[in-house]
mmCIF file of C-alpha atoms in Angstrom:
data_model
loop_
_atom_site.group_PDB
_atom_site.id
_atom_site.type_symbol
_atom_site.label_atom_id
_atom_site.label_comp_id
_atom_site.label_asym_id
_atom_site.label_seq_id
_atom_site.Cartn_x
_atom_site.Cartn_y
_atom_site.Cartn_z
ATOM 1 C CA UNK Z 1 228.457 -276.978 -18.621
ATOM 2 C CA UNK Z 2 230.805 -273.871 -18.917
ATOM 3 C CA UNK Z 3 231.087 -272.599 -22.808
ATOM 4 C CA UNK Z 4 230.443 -269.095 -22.518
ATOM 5 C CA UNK Z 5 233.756 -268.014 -23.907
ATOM 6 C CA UNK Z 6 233.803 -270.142 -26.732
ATOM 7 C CA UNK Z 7 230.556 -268.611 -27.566
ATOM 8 C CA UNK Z 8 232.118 -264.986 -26.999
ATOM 9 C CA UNK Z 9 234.789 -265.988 -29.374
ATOM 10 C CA UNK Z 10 232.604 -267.229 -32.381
ATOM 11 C CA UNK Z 11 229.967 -263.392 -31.557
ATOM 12 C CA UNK Z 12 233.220 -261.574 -32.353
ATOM 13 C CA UNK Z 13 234.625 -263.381 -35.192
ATOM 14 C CA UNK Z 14 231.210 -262.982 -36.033
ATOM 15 C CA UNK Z 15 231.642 -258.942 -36.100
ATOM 16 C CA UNK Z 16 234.331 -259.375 -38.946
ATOM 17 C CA UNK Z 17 233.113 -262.505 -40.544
ATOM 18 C CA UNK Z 18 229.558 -262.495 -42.459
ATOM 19 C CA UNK Z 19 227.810 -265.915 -42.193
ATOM 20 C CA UNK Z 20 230.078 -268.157 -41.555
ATOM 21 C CA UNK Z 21 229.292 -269.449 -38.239
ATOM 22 C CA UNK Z 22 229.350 -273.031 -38.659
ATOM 23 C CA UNK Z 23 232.629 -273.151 -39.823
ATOM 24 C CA UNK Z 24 233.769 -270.782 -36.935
ATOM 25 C CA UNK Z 25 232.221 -273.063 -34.673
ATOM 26 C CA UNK Z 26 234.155 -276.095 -36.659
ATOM 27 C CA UNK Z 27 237.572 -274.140 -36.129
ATOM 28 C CA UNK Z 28 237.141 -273.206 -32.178
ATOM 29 C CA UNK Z 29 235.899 -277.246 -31.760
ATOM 30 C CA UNK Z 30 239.440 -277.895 -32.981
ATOM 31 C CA UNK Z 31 241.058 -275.485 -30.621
ATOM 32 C CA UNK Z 32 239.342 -276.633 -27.998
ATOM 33 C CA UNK Z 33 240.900 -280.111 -28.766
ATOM 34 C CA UNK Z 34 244.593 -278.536 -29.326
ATOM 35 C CA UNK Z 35 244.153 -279.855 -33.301
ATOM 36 C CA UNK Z 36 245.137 -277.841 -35.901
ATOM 37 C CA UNK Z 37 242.476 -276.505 -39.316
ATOM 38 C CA UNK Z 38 243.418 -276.345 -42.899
ATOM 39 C CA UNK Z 39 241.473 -273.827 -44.508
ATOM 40 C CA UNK Z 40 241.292 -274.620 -48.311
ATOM 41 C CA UNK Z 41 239.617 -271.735 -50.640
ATOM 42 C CA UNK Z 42 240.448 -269.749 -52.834
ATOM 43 C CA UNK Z 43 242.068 -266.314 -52.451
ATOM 44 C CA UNK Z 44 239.180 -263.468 -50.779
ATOM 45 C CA UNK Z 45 237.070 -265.585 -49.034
ATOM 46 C CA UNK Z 46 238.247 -264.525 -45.343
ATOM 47 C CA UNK Z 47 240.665 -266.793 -44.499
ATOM 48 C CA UNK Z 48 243.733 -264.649 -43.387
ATOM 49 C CA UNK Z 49 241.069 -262.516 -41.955
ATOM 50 C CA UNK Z 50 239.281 -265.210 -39.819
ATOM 51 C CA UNK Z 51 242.362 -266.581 -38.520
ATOM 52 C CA UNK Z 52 242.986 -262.744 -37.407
ATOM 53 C CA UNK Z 53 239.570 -262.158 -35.454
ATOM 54 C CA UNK Z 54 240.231 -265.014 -33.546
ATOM 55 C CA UNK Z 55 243.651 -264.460 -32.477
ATOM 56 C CA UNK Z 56 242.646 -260.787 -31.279
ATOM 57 C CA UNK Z 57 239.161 -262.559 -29.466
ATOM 58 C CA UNK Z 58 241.680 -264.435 -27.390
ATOM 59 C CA UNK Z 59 244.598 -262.229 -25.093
ATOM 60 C CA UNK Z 60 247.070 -264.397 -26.092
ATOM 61 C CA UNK Z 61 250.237 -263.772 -28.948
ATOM 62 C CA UNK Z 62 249.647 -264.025 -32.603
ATOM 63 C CA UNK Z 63 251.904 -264.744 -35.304
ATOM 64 C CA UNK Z 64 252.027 -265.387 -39.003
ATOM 65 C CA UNK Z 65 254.324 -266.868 -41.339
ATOM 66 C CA UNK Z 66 254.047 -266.206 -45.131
ATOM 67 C CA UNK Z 67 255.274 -269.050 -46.763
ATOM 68 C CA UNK Z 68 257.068 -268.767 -49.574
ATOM 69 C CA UNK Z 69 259.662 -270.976 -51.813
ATOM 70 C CA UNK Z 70 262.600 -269.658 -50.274
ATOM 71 C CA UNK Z 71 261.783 -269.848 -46.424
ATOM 72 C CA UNK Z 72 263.802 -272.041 -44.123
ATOM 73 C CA UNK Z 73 262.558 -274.271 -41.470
ATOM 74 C CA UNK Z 74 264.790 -271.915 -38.559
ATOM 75 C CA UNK Z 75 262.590 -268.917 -39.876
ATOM 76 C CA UNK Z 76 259.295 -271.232 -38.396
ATOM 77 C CA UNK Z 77 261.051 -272.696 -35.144
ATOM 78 C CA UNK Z 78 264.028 -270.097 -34.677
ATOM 79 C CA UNK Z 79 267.877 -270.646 -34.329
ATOM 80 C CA UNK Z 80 270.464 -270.154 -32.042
ATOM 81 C CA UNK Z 81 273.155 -267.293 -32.430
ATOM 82 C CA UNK Z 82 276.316 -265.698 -31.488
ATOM 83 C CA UNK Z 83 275.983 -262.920 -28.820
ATOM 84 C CA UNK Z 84 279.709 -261.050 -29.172
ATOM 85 C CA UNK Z 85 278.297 -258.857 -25.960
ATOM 86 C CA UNK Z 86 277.881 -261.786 -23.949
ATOM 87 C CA UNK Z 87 280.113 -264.149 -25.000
ATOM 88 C CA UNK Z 88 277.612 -267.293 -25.550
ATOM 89 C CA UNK Z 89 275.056 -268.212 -28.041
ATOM 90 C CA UNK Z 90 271.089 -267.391 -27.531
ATOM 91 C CA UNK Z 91 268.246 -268.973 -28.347
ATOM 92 C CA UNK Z 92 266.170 -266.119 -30.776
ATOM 93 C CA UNK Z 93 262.345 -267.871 -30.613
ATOM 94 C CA UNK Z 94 260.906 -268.396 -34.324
ATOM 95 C CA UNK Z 95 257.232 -267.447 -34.916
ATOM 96 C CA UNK Z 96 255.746 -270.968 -33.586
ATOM 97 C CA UNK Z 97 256.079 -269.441 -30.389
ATOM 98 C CA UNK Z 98 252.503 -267.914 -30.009
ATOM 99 C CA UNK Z 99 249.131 -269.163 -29.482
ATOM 100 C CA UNK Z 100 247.424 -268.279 -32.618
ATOM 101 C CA UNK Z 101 249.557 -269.331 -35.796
ATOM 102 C CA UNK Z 102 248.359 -268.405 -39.245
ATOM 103 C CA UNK Z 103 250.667 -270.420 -41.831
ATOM 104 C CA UNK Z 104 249.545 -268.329 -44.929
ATOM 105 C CA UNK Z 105 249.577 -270.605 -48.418
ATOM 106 C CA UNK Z 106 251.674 -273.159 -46.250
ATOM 107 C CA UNK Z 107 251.857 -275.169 -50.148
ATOM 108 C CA UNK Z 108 254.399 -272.752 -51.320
ATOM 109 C CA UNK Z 109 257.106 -273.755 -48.958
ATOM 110 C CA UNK Z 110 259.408 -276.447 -49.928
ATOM 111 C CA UNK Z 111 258.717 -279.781 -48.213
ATOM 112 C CA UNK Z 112 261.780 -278.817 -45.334
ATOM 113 C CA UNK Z 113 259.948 -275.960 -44.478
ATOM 114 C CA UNK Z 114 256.774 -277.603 -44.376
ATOM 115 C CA UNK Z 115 257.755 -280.609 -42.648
ATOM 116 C CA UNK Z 116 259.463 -278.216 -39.696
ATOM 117 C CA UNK Z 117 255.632 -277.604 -38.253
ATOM 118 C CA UNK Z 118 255.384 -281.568 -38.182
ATOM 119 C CA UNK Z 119 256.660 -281.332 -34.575
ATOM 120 C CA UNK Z 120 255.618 -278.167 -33.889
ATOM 121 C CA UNK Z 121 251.619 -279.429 -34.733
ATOM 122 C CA UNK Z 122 251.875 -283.133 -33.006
ATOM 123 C CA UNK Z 123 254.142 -282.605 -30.198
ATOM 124 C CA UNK Z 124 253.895 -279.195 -29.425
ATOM 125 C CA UNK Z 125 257.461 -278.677 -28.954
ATOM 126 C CA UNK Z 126 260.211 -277.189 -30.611
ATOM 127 C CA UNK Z 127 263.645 -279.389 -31.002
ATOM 128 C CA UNK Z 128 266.960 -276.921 -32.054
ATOM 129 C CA UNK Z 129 270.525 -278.630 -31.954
ATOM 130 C CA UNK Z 130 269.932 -280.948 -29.861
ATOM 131 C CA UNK Z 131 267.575 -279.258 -26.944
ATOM 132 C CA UNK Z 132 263.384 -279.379 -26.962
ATOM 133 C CA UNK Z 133 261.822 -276.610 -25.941
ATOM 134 C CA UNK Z 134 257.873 -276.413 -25.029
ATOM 135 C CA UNK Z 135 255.313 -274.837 -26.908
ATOM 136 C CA UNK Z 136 252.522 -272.787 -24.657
ATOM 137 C CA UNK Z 137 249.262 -274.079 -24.297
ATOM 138 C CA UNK Z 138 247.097 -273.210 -26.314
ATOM 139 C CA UNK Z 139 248.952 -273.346 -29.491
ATOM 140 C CA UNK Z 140 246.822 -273.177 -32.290
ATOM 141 C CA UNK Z 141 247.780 -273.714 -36.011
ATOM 142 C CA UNK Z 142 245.375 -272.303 -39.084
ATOM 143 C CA UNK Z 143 247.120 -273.194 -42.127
ATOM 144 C CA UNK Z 144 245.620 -272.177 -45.716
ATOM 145 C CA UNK Z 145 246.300 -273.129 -49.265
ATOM 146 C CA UNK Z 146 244.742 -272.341 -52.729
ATOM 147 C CA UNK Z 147 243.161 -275.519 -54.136
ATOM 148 C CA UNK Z 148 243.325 -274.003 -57.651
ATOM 149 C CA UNK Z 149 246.984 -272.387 -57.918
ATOM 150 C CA UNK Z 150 249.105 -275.007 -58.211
ATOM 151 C CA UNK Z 151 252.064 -273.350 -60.072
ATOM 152 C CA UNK Z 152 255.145 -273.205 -57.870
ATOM 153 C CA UNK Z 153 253.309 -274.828 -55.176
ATOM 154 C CA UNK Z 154 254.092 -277.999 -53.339
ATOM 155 C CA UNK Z 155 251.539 -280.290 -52.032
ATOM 156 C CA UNK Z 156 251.222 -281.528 -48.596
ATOM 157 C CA UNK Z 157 252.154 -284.950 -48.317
ATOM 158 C CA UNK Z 158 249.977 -287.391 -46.190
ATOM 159 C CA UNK Z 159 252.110 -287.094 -43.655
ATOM 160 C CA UNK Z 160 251.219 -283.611 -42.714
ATOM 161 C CA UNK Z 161 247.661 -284.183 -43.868
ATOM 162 C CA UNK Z 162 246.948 -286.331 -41.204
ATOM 163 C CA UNK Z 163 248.250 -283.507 -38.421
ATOM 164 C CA UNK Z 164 245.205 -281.330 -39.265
ATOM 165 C CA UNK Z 165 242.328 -282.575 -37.393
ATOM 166 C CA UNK Z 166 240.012 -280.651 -39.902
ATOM 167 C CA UNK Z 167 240.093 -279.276 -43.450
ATOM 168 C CA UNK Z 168 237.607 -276.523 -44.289
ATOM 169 C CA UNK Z 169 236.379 -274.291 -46.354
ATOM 170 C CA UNK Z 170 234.532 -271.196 -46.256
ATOM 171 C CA UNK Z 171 233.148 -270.994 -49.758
ATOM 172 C CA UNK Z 172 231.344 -267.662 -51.565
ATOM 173 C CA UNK Z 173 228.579 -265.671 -49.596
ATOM 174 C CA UNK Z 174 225.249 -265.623 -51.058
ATOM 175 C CA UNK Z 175 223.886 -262.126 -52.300
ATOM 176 C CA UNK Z 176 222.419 -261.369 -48.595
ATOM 177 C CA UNK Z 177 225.815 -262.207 -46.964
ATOM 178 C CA UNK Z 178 227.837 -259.983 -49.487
ATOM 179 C CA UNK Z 179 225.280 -256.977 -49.223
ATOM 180 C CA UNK Z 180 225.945 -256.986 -45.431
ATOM 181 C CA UNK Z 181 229.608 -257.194 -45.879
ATOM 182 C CA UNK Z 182 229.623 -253.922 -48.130
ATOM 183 C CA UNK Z 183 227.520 -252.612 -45.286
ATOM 184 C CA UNK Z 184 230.227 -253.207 -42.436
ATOM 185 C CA UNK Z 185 233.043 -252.290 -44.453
ATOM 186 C CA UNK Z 186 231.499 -249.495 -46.109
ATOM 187 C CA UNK Z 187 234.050 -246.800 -43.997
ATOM 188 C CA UNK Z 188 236.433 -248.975 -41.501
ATOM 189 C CA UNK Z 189 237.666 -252.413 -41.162
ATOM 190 C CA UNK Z 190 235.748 -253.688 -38.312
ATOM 191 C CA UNK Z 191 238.965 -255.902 -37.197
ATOM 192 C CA UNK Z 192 240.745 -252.856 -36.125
ATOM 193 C CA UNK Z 193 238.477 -252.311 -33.148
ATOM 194 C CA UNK Z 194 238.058 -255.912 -32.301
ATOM 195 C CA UNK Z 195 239.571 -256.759 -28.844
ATOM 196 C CA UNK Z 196 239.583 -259.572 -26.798
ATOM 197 C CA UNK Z 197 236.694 -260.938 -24.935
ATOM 198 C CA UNK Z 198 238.344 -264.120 -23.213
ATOM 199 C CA UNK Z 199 242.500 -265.301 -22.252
ATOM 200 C CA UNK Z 200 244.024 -268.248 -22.548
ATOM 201 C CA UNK Z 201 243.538 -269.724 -19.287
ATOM 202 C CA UNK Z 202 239.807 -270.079 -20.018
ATOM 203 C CA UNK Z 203 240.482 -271.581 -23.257
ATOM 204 C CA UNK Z 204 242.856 -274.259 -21.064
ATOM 205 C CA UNK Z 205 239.694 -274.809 -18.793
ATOM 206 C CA UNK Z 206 237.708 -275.763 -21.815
ATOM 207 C CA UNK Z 207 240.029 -278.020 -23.453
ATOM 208 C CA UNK Z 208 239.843 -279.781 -19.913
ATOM 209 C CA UNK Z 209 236.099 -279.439 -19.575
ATOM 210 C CA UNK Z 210 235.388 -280.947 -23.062
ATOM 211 C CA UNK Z 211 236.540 -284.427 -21.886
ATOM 212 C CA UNK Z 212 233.577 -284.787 -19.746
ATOM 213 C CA UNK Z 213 230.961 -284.921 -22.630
ATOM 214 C CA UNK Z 214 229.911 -288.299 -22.744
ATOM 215 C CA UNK Z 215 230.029 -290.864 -25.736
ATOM 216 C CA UNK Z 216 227.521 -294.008 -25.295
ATOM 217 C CA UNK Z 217 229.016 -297.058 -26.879
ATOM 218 C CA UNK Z 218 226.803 -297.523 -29.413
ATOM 219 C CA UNK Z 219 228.038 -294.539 -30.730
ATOM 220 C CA UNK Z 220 231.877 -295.426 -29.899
ATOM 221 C CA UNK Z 221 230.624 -298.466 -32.551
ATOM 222 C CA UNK Z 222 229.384 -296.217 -35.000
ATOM 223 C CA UNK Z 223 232.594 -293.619 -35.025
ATOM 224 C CA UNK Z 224 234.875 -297.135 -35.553
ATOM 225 C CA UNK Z 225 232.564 -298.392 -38.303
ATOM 226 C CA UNK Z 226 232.628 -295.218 -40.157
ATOM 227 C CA UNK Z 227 236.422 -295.637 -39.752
ATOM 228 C CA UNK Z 228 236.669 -299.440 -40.777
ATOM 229 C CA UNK Z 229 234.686 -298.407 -44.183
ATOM 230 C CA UNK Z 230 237.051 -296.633 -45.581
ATOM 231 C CA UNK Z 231 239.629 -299.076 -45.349
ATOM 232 C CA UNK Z 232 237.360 -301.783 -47.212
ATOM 233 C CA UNK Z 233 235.962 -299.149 -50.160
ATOM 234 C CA UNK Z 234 237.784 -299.744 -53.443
ATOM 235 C CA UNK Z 235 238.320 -296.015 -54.764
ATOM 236 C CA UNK Z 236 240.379 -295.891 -51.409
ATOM 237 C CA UNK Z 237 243.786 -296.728 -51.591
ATOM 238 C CA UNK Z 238 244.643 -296.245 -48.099
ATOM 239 C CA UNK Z 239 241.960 -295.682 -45.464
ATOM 240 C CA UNK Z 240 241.344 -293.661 -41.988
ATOM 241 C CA UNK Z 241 244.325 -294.496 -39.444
ATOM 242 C CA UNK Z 242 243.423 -295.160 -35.666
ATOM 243 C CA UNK Z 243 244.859 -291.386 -35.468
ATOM 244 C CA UNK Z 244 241.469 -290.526 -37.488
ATOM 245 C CA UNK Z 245 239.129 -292.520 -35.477
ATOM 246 C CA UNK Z 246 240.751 -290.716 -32.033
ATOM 247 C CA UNK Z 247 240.496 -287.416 -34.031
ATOM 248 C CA UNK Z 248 236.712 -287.698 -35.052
ATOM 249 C CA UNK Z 249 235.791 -288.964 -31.288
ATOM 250 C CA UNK Z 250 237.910 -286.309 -29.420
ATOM 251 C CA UNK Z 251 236.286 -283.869 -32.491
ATOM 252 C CA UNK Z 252 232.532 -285.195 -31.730
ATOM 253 C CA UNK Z 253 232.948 -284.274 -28.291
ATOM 254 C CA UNK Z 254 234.248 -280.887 -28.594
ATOM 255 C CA UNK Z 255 231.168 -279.980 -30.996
ATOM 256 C CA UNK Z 256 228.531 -280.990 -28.612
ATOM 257 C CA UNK Z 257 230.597 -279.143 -25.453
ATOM 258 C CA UNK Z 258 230.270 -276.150 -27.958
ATOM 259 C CA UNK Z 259 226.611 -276.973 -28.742
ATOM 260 C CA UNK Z 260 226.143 -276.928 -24.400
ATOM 261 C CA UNK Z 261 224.932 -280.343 -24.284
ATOM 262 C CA UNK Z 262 227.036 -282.832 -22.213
ATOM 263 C CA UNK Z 263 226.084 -286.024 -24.492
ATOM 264 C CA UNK Z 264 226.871 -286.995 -28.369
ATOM 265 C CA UNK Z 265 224.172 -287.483 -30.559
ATOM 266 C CA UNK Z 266 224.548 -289.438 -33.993
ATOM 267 C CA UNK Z 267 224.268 -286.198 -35.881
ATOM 268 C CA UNK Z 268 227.615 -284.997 -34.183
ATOM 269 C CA UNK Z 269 229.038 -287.925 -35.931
ATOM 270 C CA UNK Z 270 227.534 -287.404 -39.348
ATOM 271 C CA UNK Z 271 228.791 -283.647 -38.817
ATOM 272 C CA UNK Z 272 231.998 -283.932 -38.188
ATOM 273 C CA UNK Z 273 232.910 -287.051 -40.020
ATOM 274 C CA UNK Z 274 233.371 -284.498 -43.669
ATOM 275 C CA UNK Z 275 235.498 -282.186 -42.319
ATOM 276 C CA UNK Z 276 237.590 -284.702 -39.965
ATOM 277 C CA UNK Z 277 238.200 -287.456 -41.926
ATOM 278 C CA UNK Z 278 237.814 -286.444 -45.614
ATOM 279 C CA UNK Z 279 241.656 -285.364 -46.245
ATOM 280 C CA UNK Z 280 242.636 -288.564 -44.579
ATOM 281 C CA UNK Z 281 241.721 -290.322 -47.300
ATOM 282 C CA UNK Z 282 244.499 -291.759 -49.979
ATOM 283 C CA UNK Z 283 242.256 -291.943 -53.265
ATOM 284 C CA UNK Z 284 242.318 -294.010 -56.689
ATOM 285 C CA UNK Z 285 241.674 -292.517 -59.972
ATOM 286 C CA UNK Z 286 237.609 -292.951 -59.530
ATOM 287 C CA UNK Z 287 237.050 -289.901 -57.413
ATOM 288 C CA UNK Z 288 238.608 -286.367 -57.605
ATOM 289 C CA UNK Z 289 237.081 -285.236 -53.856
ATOM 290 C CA UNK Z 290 237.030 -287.309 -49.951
ATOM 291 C CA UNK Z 291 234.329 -285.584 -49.526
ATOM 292 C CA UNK Z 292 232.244 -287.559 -51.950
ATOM 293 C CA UNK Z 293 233.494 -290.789 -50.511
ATOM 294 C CA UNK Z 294 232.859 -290.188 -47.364
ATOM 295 C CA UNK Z 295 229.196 -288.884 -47.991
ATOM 296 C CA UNK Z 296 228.568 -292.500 -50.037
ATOM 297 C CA UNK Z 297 230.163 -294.294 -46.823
ATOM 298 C CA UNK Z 298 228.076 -292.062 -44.300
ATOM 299 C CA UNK Z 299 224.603 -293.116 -46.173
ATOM 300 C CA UNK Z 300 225.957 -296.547 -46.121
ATOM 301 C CA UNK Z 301 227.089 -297.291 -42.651
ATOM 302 C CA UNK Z 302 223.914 -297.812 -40.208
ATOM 303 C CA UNK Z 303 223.179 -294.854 -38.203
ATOM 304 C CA UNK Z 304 222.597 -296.296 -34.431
ATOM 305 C CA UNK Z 305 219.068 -295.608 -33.816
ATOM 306 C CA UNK Z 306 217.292 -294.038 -30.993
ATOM 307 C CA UNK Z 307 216.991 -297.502 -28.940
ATOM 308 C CA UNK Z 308 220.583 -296.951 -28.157
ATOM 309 C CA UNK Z 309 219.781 -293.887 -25.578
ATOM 310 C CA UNK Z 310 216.950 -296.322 -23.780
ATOM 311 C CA UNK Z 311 219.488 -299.156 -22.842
#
């Protein structure tokens, strides 16, 4: 089973980015299955700088779109003007039109602007006045917020929520990590020599080739159960949508392609479950984070046990 340029992706990030590999390996599982990553963290922790290392790993486009209060929707998708010289209106393409978009503190837009990636994200397509135009595969969206900032900010609704198949977050570096991160930016920064060590047409074989990692349906049971629990727990006032379940199976896949086996294991589940489902979740008063939630439902619902690979 063919991953080697996934692999090559994650080494170089890994040139820029200290210690942080599992969540690298969490982001390129979503590209491989054309989702989309929220990174959630506060400001310094690498995000702008991750989502840069991976656009220059791959030779496709890159693009990024500050968000602020005053940006419109036809500064995301683009808008059609006047050409005097010709005599016609042209299309003038908006940033979405990469492979690599990094929507920078996406919560400061105004819901318009936010809600113009809806399309953009699900369909991969672009709709102005009337006409659709296609997005090129692989587009790629890495969106980040500050969980703490909220002044002039304006929070995702559900909505778009759900068209992240992940939320992450990198979190501080230990005293090690740091140390070696004063070490490798001690005179340049190492993204400025970082080039490309695979193109998009490899990444389009791999979202193809992750499809053939196989699921046994014991664990297809165990994905669905996961789901089903969080419709039936109290604190939650609105559960994990089919869209979910389809998003952690398509996600548990991905991450064992990446991990070069061709079969899912229960700890693939258990894995990806946090960062797939957790944002999904509609919450009562009882609990601030998902991610507690869904670690109580995870220790609740049975794991399948090893019988299941003998049958």
């Amino acid at each position: 089973m063919s991953r080697e340029s996934l692999k090559a992706i994650g080494d170089n990030i890994e040139k820029v980015i200290v210690g942080k590999r599992e969540a690298v390996d969490l982001i390129l599982t979503a590209m491989v299955v054309q989702g989309h990553v929220l990174l959630e963290d506060v400001p310094g922790t690498g995000k702008t700088k991750l989502a840069k290392a991976l656009a220059r790993s791959v030779e496709g486009k890159f693009s990024r779109i500050q968000f602020t209060p005053d940006l419109l929707p036809s500064d995301v998708t683009g808008l059609n003007y006047y050409n005097q010289k010709e005599g016609e209106f042209r299309f003038k393409p908006g940033p979405v039109f990469c492979h690599v978009l990094l929507a920078d503190e996406i919560n400061r837009a105004a819901p318009r602007t936010q809600s113009s990636l809806l399309e953009c994200m699900e369909e991969k397509q672009v709709t102005t006045e009337g006409e659709t135009r296609k997005l090129e595969a692989p587009f790629f969206v890495i969106a980040t917020q500050n969980p703490i900032e909220n002044a002039g900010t304006f929070p995702l609704p559900e909505a778009q929520m759900d068209r992240f198949l992940m939320r992450l977050s990198l979190g501080m570096p230990n005293r090690e990590e740091e140390l070696q991160i004063l070490d490798r930016f001690e005179r340049d920064d190492p993204l400025d020599d970082l080039e490309a060590v695979t193109s998009v047409e490899e990444l389009r074989k791999d979202q193809e080739a992750y499809k053939g990692t196989y699921v046994h349906p014991e664990l297809k049971g165990y994905i669905t159960d996961i789901c089903e629990r969080t419709r039936n727990t109290g604190e939650i006032l609105g559960g994990v949508s089919p869209r979910g379940t389809i998003a952690l199976y398509q996600a548990v896949r991905a991450w064992a392609y990446l991990q070069g086996r061709a079969y899912v294991v229960p700890e693939d589940v258990k894995k990806l479950a946090l960062p797939v489902l957790s944002h999904r979740l509609i919450l009562g008063g009882g609990f601030q984070k998902g991610e507690e939630l869904m670690a109580r439902i995870l220790e609740e619902v049975p794991v399948p046990t090893e019988e299941w690979g003998k049958r």
